[in-house]
Amino acid sequence: QSALTQPPSASGSPGQSVTISCTGTSSDVGGYKYVSWYQQHPGKAPKLMIYEVSKRPSGVPDRFSGSKSGNTASLTVSGLQAEDEADYYCSSYAGSNNLKVFGGGTKLTVL
Amino acid sequence: QVQLVESGGGLVKPGGSLRLSCVASGFTFSDYYMSWIRQVPGKGLECVSFITTSGTNINYVDSVKGRFTISRDNAKNSLFLEMNSLRAEDTAVYYCARDQIHFDYWGRGTLVTVSS
């Protein structure tokens, strides 16, 4: 399985919106509704932010939203806040071996 | 509250072995699939292994097949990863995670360093 493709970096000023893309293939992102997004602060474990393309776990602010079109999924962070500065990883179900595939990660900087 | 606590990491020489453990609490462990995910320091995430509730279905990433063995003890709410023939490229933080196709809970990780 190949890793999903994410931009290495993204940035925005406080209050702005930023969108991070995650491109896969019809065998992963495009083939299933099981795309998830994780936030990771330095030295911490990843935290689930979005699952099944656009669902938010309890406690995740509604500033975080997800979508998908074809083989590309997107995470949008609206109303950027300083605490949103972190690495973000996408992940997708990729078939019957049950091993999910991850993107390479995007470092989000709040200017 | 849900907690996953890994242990067993450390420094090991190439060719050596380690056994990682993950103790779960705050949920009915036997009802959930589990996975091990690793992260090379400063790099991205990689699914290493997956196990179903009863352990009847197990999968590994190609790079660890034949060297790593995942298992679980539902009576002790524990997940394990037996790692043999370790290589420098296995150096990473290893996380256990509850697997619902998405990973909704993660442990804090345990660092495995393979170096002579």
XYZ file of C-alpha atoms in Angstrom:
227
model
C 0.000 0.000 0.000
C 1.307 3.454 -0.907
C 1.027 6.363 1.436
C -1.617 8.971 0.761
C -0.319 12.334 -0.524
C -0.572 15.423 1.668
C 1.125 18.806 1.274
C 4.039 19.017 3.723
C 2.938 22.370 5.077
C 0.001 24.754 5.322
C -0.487 28.040 7.109
C -2.989 30.702 7.958
C -3.523 33.653 10.247
C -5.752 33.510 13.319
C -9.403 33.601 12.311
C -8.737 32.468 8.752
C -9.614 29.125 7.196
C -7.184 26.579 5.832
C -7.788 23.391 3.873
C -5.460 20.387 3.804
C -5.786 17.872 0.991
C -5.203 14.131 1.033
C -4.949 12.350 -2.302
C -5.154 8.627 -2.742
C -6.548 6.233 -5.317
C -9.749 4.387 -6.070
C -8.378 1.558 -3.904
C -8.405 3.650 -0.762
C -9.761 7.214 -0.468
C -11.926 6.994 -3.559
C -13.251 3.534 -2.860
C -14.558 3.842 0.693
C -16.249 6.265 3.059
C -13.607 5.545 5.702
C -11.306 8.563 5.657
C -10.156 9.900 9.001
C -7.991 12.809 10.159
C -5.666 13.045 13.155
C -4.071 16.001 14.936
C -0.693 15.518 16.570
C 1.055 18.059 18.768
C 4.813 17.627 19.361
C 5.589 14.763 21.703
C 1.944 13.709 21.934
C -0.104 10.851 20.540
C -2.328 11.515 17.536
C -5.910 12.575 18.275
C -8.893 11.677 16.114
C -10.490 14.802 14.634
C -12.663 13.493 11.771
C -13.868 10.002 10.873
C -15.912 8.524 8.030
C -14.981 11.510 5.860
C -16.957 14.176 7.708
C -18.030 13.035 11.178
C -16.645 14.727 14.282
C -16.059 12.839 17.525
C -17.559 14.314 20.646
C -15.446 17.184 21.922
C -13.897 18.174 18.593
C -14.818 21.788 17.738
C -17.086 22.303 14.760
C -14.344 24.495 13.295
C -12.984 21.222 11.964
C -14.757 19.719 8.963
C -14.037 17.045 6.397
C -15.107 16.257 2.871
C -14.217 14.051 -0.057
C -14.397 14.271 -3.824
C -13.236 11.355 -5.901
C -9.809 10.224 -4.710
C -9.116 13.369 -2.682
C -10.237 14.070 0.855
C -9.938 17.434 2.578
C -9.771 18.763 6.116
C -10.836 22.374 6.638
C -10.031 24.273 9.801
C -12.086 27.445 10.109
C -11.485 30.301 12.512
C -7.867 29.281 13.046
C -6.620 29.415 16.609
C -3.098 29.212 17.959
C -3.760 25.778 19.458
C -4.575 24.393 16.002
C -0.867 24.550 15.146
C 0.097 20.878 14.847
C 0.757 18.068 12.398
C -2.293 16.621 10.657
C -2.487 13.153 9.166
C -5.163 11.621 6.967
C -5.879 7.918 6.883
C -8.037 5.642 4.776
C -9.303 2.092 4.797
C -7.631 0.323 1.897
C -9.202 -3.083 1.618
C -9.506 -6.503 3.127
C -6.137 -6.679 4.900
C -7.489 -4.183 7.443
C -4.257 -2.175 7.473
C -5.192 1.450 7.071
C -2.948 3.718 4.998
C -1.761 7.126 6.214
C -0.726 10.321 4.513
C 2.723 11.726 5.078
C 1.409 14.499 7.294
C 0.924 18.265 6.981
C 2.452 20.747 9.385
C -0.108 23.491 10.023
C 1.375 26.800 11.126
C -0.766 29.555 12.605
C 0.981 32.781 11.631
C -12.412 7.004 30.642
C -10.686 5.014 27.935
C -6.974 4.478 28.526
C -4.329 2.587 26.622
C -0.901 2.258 28.211
C 2.027 0.792 26.289
C 5.213 -0.594 27.776
C 8.176 -2.734 26.817
C 10.125 -0.410 24.547
C 13.818 0.220 24.904
C 17.230 -0.041 23.292
C 18.006 -3.318 21.545
C 20.777 -4.448 19.216
C 20.069 -5.406 15.589
C 18.803 -8.964 15.473
C 17.430 -8.716 18.984
C 13.905 -9.081 20.329
C 11.391 -7.073 22.328
C 7.853 -7.664 23.526
C 5.534 -4.669 23.661
C 2.433 -4.650 25.837
C -0.632 -2.433 25.861
C -3.061 -2.510 28.777
C -6.550 -1.201 28.118
C -9.090 0.202 30.560
C -12.347 2.114 30.481
C -14.034 -0.026 27.823
C -14.852 -3.664 27.078
C -11.552 -4.627 25.486
C -12.853 -7.919 24.066
C -15.429 -6.056 21.934
C -12.905 -4.103 19.886
C -10.382 -4.673 17.133
C -6.922 -3.326 17.953
C -3.886 -2.176 15.992
C -0.233 -1.319 16.468
C 0.912 1.822 14.663
C 4.472 3.124 14.576
C 6.089 6.474 13.934
C 9.732 7.029 13.162
C 10.747 10.151 15.120
C 10.021 13.191 13.004
C 8.259 11.123 10.352
C 4.781 9.854 9.529
C 2.530 7.087 10.807
C 2.469 3.461 9.640
C 0.063 0.673 10.508
C 2.129 -2.301 11.609
C -0.408 -4.919 12.626
C -4.118 -5.523 13.199
C -6.035 -8.087 15.250
C -9.736 -8.867 15.502
C -11.607 -9.317 18.768
C -10.886 -13.025 19.149
C -7.553 -12.957 17.362
C -8.767 -15.112 14.498
C -7.947 -12.489 11.864
C -4.475 -10.941 11.970
C -2.603 -8.806 9.442
C 0.902 -7.329 9.172
C 2.582 -4.746 7.014
C 4.916 -6.514 4.572
C 8.079 -5.148 6.197
C 7.434 -7.004 9.476
C 5.861 -10.233 8.234
C 7.640 -13.252 9.665
C 9.357 -11.147 12.344
C 6.522 -9.605 14.394
C 3.617 -11.387 16.081
C 0.517 -9.641 17.410
C -1.632 -11.249 20.083
C -4.128 -10.342 22.769
C -5.343 -11.607 26.128
C -8.934 -10.464 26.547
C -9.048 -11.748 30.140
C -6.218 -9.351 31.001
C -7.342 -6.497 28.723
C -3.965 -6.660 27.043
C -2.522 -6.401 23.547
C 0.976 -7.568 22.662
C 3.525 -7.217 19.891
C 6.379 -9.715 19.865
C 9.191 -8.288 17.752
C 12.067 -10.509 16.607
C 15.024 -10.031 14.252
C 14.827 -6.314 14.835
C 16.405 -3.960 12.321
C 17.529 -0.353 12.502
C 14.537 0.621 10.387
C 12.185 -0.683 13.089
C 13.288 2.210 15.317
C 10.106 4.145 16.094
C 7.527 5.056 18.685
C 4.982 2.240 18.777
C 1.383 3.126 19.597
C -1.488 0.799 20.319
C -4.840 2.077 19.158
C -8.460 1.019 19.308
C -9.421 0.228 15.731
C -12.897 1.022 14.470
C -11.560 1.546 10.944
C -10.650 4.895 12.375
C -8.426 4.955 15.455
C -10.484 6.620 18.153
C -8.165 6.081 21.105
C -4.376 5.910 21.200
C -1.847 5.174 23.888
C 1.041 7.526 24.563
C 3.456 5.218 22.791
C 6.638 3.374 23.677
C 9.972 4.067 21.985
C 11.865 1.211 20.387
C 15.450 1.959 19.398
C 17.409 -0.606 17.401
C 21.097 0.249 17.425
C 24.440 -1.388 18.069
